[in-house]
mmCIF file of C-alpha atoms in Angstrom:
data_model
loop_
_atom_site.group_PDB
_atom_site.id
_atom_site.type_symbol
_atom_site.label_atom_id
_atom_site.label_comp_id
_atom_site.label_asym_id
_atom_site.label_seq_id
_atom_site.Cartn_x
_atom_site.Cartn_y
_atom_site.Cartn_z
ATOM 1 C CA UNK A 22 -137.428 -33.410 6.269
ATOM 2 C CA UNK A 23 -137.599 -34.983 9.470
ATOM 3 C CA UNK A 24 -138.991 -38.892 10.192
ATOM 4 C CA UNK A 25 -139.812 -39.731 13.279
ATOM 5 C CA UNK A 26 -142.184 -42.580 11.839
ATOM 6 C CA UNK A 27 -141.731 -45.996 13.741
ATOM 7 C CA UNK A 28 -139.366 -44.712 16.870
ATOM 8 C CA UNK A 29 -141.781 -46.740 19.088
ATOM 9 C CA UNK A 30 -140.031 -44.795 22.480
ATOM 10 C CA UNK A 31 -140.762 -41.428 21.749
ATOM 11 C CA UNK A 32 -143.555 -40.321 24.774
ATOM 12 C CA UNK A 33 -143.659 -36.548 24.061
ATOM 13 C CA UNK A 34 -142.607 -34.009 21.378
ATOM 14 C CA UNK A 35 -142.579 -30.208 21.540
ATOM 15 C CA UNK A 36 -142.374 -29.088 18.154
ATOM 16 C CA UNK A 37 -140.712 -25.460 17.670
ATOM 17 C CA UNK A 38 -142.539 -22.485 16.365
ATOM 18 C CA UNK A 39 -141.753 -22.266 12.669
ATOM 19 C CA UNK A 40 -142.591 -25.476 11.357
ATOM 20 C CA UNK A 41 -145.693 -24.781 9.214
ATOM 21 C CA UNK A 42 -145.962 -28.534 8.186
ATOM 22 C CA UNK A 43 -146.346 -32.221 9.453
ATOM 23 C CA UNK A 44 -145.462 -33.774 6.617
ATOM 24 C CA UNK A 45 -146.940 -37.273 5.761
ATOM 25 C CA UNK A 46 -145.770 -40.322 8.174
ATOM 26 C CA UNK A 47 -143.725 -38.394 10.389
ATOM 27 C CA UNK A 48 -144.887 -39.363 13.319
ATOM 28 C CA UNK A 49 -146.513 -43.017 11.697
ATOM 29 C CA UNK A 50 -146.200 -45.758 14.039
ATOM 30 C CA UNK A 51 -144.630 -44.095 16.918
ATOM 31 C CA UNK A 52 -146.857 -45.960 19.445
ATOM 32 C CA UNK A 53 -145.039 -44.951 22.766
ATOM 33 C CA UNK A 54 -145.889 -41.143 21.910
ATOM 34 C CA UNK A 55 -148.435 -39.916 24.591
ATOM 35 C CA UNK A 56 -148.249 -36.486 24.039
ATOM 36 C CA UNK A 57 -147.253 -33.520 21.442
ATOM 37 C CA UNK A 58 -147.427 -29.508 21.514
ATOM 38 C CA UNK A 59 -148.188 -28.302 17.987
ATOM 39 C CA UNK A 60 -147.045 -24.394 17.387
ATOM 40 C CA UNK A 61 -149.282 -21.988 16.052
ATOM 41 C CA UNK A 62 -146.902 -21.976 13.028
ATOM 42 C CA UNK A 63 -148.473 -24.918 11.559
ATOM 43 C CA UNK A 64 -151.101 -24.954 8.806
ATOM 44 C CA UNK A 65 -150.599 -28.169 7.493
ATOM 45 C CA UNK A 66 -151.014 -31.486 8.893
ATOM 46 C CA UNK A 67 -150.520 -34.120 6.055
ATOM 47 C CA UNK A 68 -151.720 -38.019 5.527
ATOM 48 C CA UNK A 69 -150.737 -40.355 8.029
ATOM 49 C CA UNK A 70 -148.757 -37.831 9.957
ATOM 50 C CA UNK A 71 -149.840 -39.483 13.363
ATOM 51 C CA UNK A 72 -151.500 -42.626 11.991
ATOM 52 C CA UNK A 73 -150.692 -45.442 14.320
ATOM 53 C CA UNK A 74 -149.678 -43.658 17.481
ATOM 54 C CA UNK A 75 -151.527 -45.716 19.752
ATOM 55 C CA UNK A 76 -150.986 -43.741 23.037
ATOM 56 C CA UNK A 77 -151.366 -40.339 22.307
ATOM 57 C CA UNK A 78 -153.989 -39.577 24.619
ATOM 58 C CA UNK A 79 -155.277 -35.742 23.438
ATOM 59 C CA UNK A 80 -154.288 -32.975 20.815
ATOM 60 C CA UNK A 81 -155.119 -29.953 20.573
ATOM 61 C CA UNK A 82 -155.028 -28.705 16.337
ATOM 62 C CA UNK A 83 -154.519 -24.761 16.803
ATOM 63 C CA UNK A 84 -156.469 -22.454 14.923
ATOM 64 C CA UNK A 85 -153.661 -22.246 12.194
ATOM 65 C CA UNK A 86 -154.000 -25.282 10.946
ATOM 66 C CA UNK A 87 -155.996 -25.387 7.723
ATOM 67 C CA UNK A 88 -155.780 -28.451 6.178
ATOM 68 C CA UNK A 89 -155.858 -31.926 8.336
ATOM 69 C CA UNK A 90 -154.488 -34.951 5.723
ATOM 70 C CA UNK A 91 -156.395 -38.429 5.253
ATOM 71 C CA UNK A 92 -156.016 -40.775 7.964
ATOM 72 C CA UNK A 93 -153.691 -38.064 9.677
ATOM 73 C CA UNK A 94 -155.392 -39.383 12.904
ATOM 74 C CA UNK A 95 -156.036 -43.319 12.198
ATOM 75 C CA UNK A 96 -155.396 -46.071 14.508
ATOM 76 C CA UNK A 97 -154.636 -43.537 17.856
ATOM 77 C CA UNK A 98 -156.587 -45.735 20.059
ATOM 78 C CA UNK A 99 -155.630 -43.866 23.073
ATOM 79 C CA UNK A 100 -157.019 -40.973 21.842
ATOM 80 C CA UNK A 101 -159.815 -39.544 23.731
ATOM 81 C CA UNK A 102 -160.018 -35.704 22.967
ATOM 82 C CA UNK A 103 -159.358 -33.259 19.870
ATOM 83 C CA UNK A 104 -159.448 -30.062 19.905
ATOM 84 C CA UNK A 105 -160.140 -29.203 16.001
ATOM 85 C CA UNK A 106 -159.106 -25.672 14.883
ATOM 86 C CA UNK A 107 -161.834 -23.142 13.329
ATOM 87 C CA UNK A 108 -159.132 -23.180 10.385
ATOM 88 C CA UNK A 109 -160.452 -26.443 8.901
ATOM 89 C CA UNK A 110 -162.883 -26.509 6.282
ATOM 90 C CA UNK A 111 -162.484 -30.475 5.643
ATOM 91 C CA UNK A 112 -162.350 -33.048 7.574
ATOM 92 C CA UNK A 113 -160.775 -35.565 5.067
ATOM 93 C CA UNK A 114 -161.731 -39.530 4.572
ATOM 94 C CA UNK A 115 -159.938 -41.451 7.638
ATOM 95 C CA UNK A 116 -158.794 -39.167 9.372
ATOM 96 C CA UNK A 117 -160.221 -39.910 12.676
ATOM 97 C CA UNK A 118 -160.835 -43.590 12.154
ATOM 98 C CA UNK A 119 -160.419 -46.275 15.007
ATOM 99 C CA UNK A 120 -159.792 -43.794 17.745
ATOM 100 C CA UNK A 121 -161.449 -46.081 19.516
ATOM 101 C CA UNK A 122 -161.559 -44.094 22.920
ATOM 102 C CA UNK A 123 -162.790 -41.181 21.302
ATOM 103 C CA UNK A 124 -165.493 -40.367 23.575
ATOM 104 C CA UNK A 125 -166.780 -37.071 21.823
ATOM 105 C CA UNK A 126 -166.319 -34.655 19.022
ATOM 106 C CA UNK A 127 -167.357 -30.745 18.448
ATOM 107 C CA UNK A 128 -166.875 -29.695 14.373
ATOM 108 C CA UNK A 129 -166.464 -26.354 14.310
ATOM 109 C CA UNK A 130 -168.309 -23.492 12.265
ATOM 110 C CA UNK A 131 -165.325 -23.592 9.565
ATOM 111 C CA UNK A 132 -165.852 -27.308 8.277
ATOM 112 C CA UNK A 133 -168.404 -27.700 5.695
ATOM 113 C CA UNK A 134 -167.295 -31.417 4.623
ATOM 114 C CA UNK A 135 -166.630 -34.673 6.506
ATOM 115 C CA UNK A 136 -164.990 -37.346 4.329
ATOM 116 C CA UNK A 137 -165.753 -41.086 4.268
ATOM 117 C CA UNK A 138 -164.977 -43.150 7.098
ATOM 118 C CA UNK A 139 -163.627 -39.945 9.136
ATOM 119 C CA UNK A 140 -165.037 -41.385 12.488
ATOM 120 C CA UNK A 141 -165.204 -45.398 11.217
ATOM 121 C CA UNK A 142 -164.880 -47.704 14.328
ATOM 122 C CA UNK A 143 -164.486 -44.673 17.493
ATOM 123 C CA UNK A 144 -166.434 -47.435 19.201
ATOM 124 C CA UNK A 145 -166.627 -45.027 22.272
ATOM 125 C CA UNK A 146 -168.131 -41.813 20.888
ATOM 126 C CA UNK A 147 -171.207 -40.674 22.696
ATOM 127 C CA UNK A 148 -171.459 -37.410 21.831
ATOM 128 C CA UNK A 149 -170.266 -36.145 18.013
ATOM 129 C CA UNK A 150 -171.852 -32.496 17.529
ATOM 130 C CA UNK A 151 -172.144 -31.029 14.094
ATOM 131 C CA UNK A 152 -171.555 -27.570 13.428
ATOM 132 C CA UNK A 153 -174.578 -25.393 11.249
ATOM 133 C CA UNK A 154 -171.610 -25.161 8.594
ATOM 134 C CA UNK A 155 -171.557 -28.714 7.456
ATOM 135 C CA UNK A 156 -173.053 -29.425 3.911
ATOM 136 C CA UNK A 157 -171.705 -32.638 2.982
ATOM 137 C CA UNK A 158 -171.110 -36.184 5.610
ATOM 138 C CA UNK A 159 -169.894 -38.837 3.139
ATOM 139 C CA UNK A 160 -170.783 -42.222 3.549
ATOM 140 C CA UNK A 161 -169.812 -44.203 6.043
ATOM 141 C CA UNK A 162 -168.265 -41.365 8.395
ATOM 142 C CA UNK A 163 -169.837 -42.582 11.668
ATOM 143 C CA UNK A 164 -169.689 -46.059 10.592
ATOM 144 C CA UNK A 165 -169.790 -48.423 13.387
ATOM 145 C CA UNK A 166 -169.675 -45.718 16.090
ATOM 146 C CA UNK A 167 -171.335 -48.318 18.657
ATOM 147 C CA UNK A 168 -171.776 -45.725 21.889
ATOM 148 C CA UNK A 169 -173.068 -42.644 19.959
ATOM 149 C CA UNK A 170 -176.353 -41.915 21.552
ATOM 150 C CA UNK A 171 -177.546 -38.770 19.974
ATOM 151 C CA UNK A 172 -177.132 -37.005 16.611
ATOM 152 C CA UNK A 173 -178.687 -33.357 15.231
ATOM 153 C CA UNK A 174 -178.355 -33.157 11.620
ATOM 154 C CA UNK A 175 -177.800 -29.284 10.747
ATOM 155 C CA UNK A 176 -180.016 -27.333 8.405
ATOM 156 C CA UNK A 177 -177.235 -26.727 6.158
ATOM 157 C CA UNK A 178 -177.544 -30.127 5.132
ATOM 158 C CA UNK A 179 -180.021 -31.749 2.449
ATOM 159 C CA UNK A 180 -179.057 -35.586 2.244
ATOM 160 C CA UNK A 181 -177.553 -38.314 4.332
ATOM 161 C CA UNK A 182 -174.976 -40.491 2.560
ATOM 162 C CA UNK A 183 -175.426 -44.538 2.437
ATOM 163 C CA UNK A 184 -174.046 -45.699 5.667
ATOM 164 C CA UNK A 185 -173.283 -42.043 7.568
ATOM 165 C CA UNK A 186 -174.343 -44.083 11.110
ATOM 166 C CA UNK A 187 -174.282 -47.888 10.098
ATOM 167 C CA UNK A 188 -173.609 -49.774 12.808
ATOM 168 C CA UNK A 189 -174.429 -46.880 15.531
ATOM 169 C CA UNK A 190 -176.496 -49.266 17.566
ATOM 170 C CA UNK A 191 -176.768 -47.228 20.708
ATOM 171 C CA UNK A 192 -178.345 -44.318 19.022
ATOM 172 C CA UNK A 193 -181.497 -43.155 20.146
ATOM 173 C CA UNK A 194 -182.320 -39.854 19.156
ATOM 174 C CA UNK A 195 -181.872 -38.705 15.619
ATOM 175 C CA UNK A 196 -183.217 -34.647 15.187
ATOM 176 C CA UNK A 197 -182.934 -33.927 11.088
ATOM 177 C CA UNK A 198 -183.443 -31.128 9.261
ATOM 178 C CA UNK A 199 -186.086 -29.396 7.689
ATOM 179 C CA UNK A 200 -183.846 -29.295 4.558
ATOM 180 C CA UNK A 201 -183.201 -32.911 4.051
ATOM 181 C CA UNK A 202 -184.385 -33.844 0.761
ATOM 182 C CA UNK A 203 -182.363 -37.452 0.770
ATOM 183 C CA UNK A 204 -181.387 -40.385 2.511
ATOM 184 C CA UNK A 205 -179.874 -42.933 1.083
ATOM 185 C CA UNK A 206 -179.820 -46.479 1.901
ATOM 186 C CA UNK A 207 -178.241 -47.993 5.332
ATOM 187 C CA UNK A 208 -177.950 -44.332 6.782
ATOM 188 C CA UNK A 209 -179.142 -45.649 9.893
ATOM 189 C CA UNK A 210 -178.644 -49.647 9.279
#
C-alpha cells in the first residue's frame, strides 16, 4: 500500500500499468498535484483517493474503471474537466463536490445513479448533461451549482429528489420528462 496523502509538492504522477486500485486517501491532500495519468489497469478508484488536491486541473477516468469511491473527487478546486469512463454505473455521494471550476459535465450511458451532493458547490458548472441511463439523482446532487444554465431531465427518470438543483440560481431552462411522476420539495428552490 502506497500513501501519497498530504505530500503537498507532488505536481504530477504517472501511475504504472498494473495497479487496478486507488485505494482510499492516497492521494488526500496533496494540493501541489496538477496532473496524473491513470492506466487502463485500474477499476477501482476508492473514497477520498484525490479529495483535497486543489490543483489538479483535469482527469481523464479510463473506461476500466468501474467503481468511483465517495468524495473520491472533493475539494479539487482546480478542477475543470473529467472525463468519466462508460465503466461507471454510480456516481457515489460527494464525489464531485466543491470542484468549484468545474465548468461542465457529460454522464455517460453506463451510470444509472448519482448520489447526494455529487456536484454540491461546482459553483462554475454551466453545462451538466445527463445521460438517457440515469434513473435515480439523489437529493441535493446539484446543490448550489450557481452558473448551471440549462438542465434536460431524461425519460428514464420518474422523480426529482428534495433539493437536486437548490441553489442553481442561474438556471433558466428546465426540459423534464414525460415520465416524471414526482418532485419533491426544494427541487428547484
Amino acid at each position: 500500500v502506497v500513501d501519497f496523502s498530504d505530500c503537498e509538492g507532488i505536481i504530477s504522477v504517472i501511475l504504472p500499468d498494473g495497479i487496478t486500485t486507488i485505494e482510499q486517501n492516497t492521494f488526500d491532500g496533496c494540493s501541489g498535484l496538477e496532473s496524473i495519468v491513470i492506466p487502463d489497469s485500474v477499476t477501482t478508484i476508492e473514497e477520498w483517493a484525490f479529495e483535497g488536491c486543489s490543483s489538479l486541473k483535469s482527469i481523464v477516468i479510463p473506461d476500466s474503471v468501474t467503481m468511483i469511491g465517495k468524495r473520491a473527487f472533493d475539494g479539487c478546486s482546480s478542477l475543470e474537466s473529467i472525463v468519466i469512463s462508460d465503466g461507471v454505473t454510480t456516481i457515489e455521494d460527494y464525489t464531485f463536490s466543491n470542484c468549484s471550476s468545474l465548468r461542465s459535465i457529460v454522464i455517460p450511458d453506463s451510470v444509472t445513479s448519482i448520489g447526494e451532493r455529487a456536484f454540491w458547490n461546482c459553483n462554475s458548472l454551466t453545462s451538466a448533461e445527463l445521460s438517457n441511463s440515469v434513473t435515480t439523482i439523489d437529493r441535493e446532487a446539484f446543490w448550489h451549482c450557481s452558473s448551471l444554465t440549462e438542465i434536460v431531465i431524461p425519460d428514464s427518470m420518474t422523480e426529482i429528489a428534495s433539493g437536486v438543483f437548490n441553489g442553481c440560481s442561474s438556471l433558466i431552462n428546465v426540459d423534464l420528462s414525460d415520465s416524471l411522476t414526482t418532485i419533491w420539495s426544494s427541487a428547484f428552490l
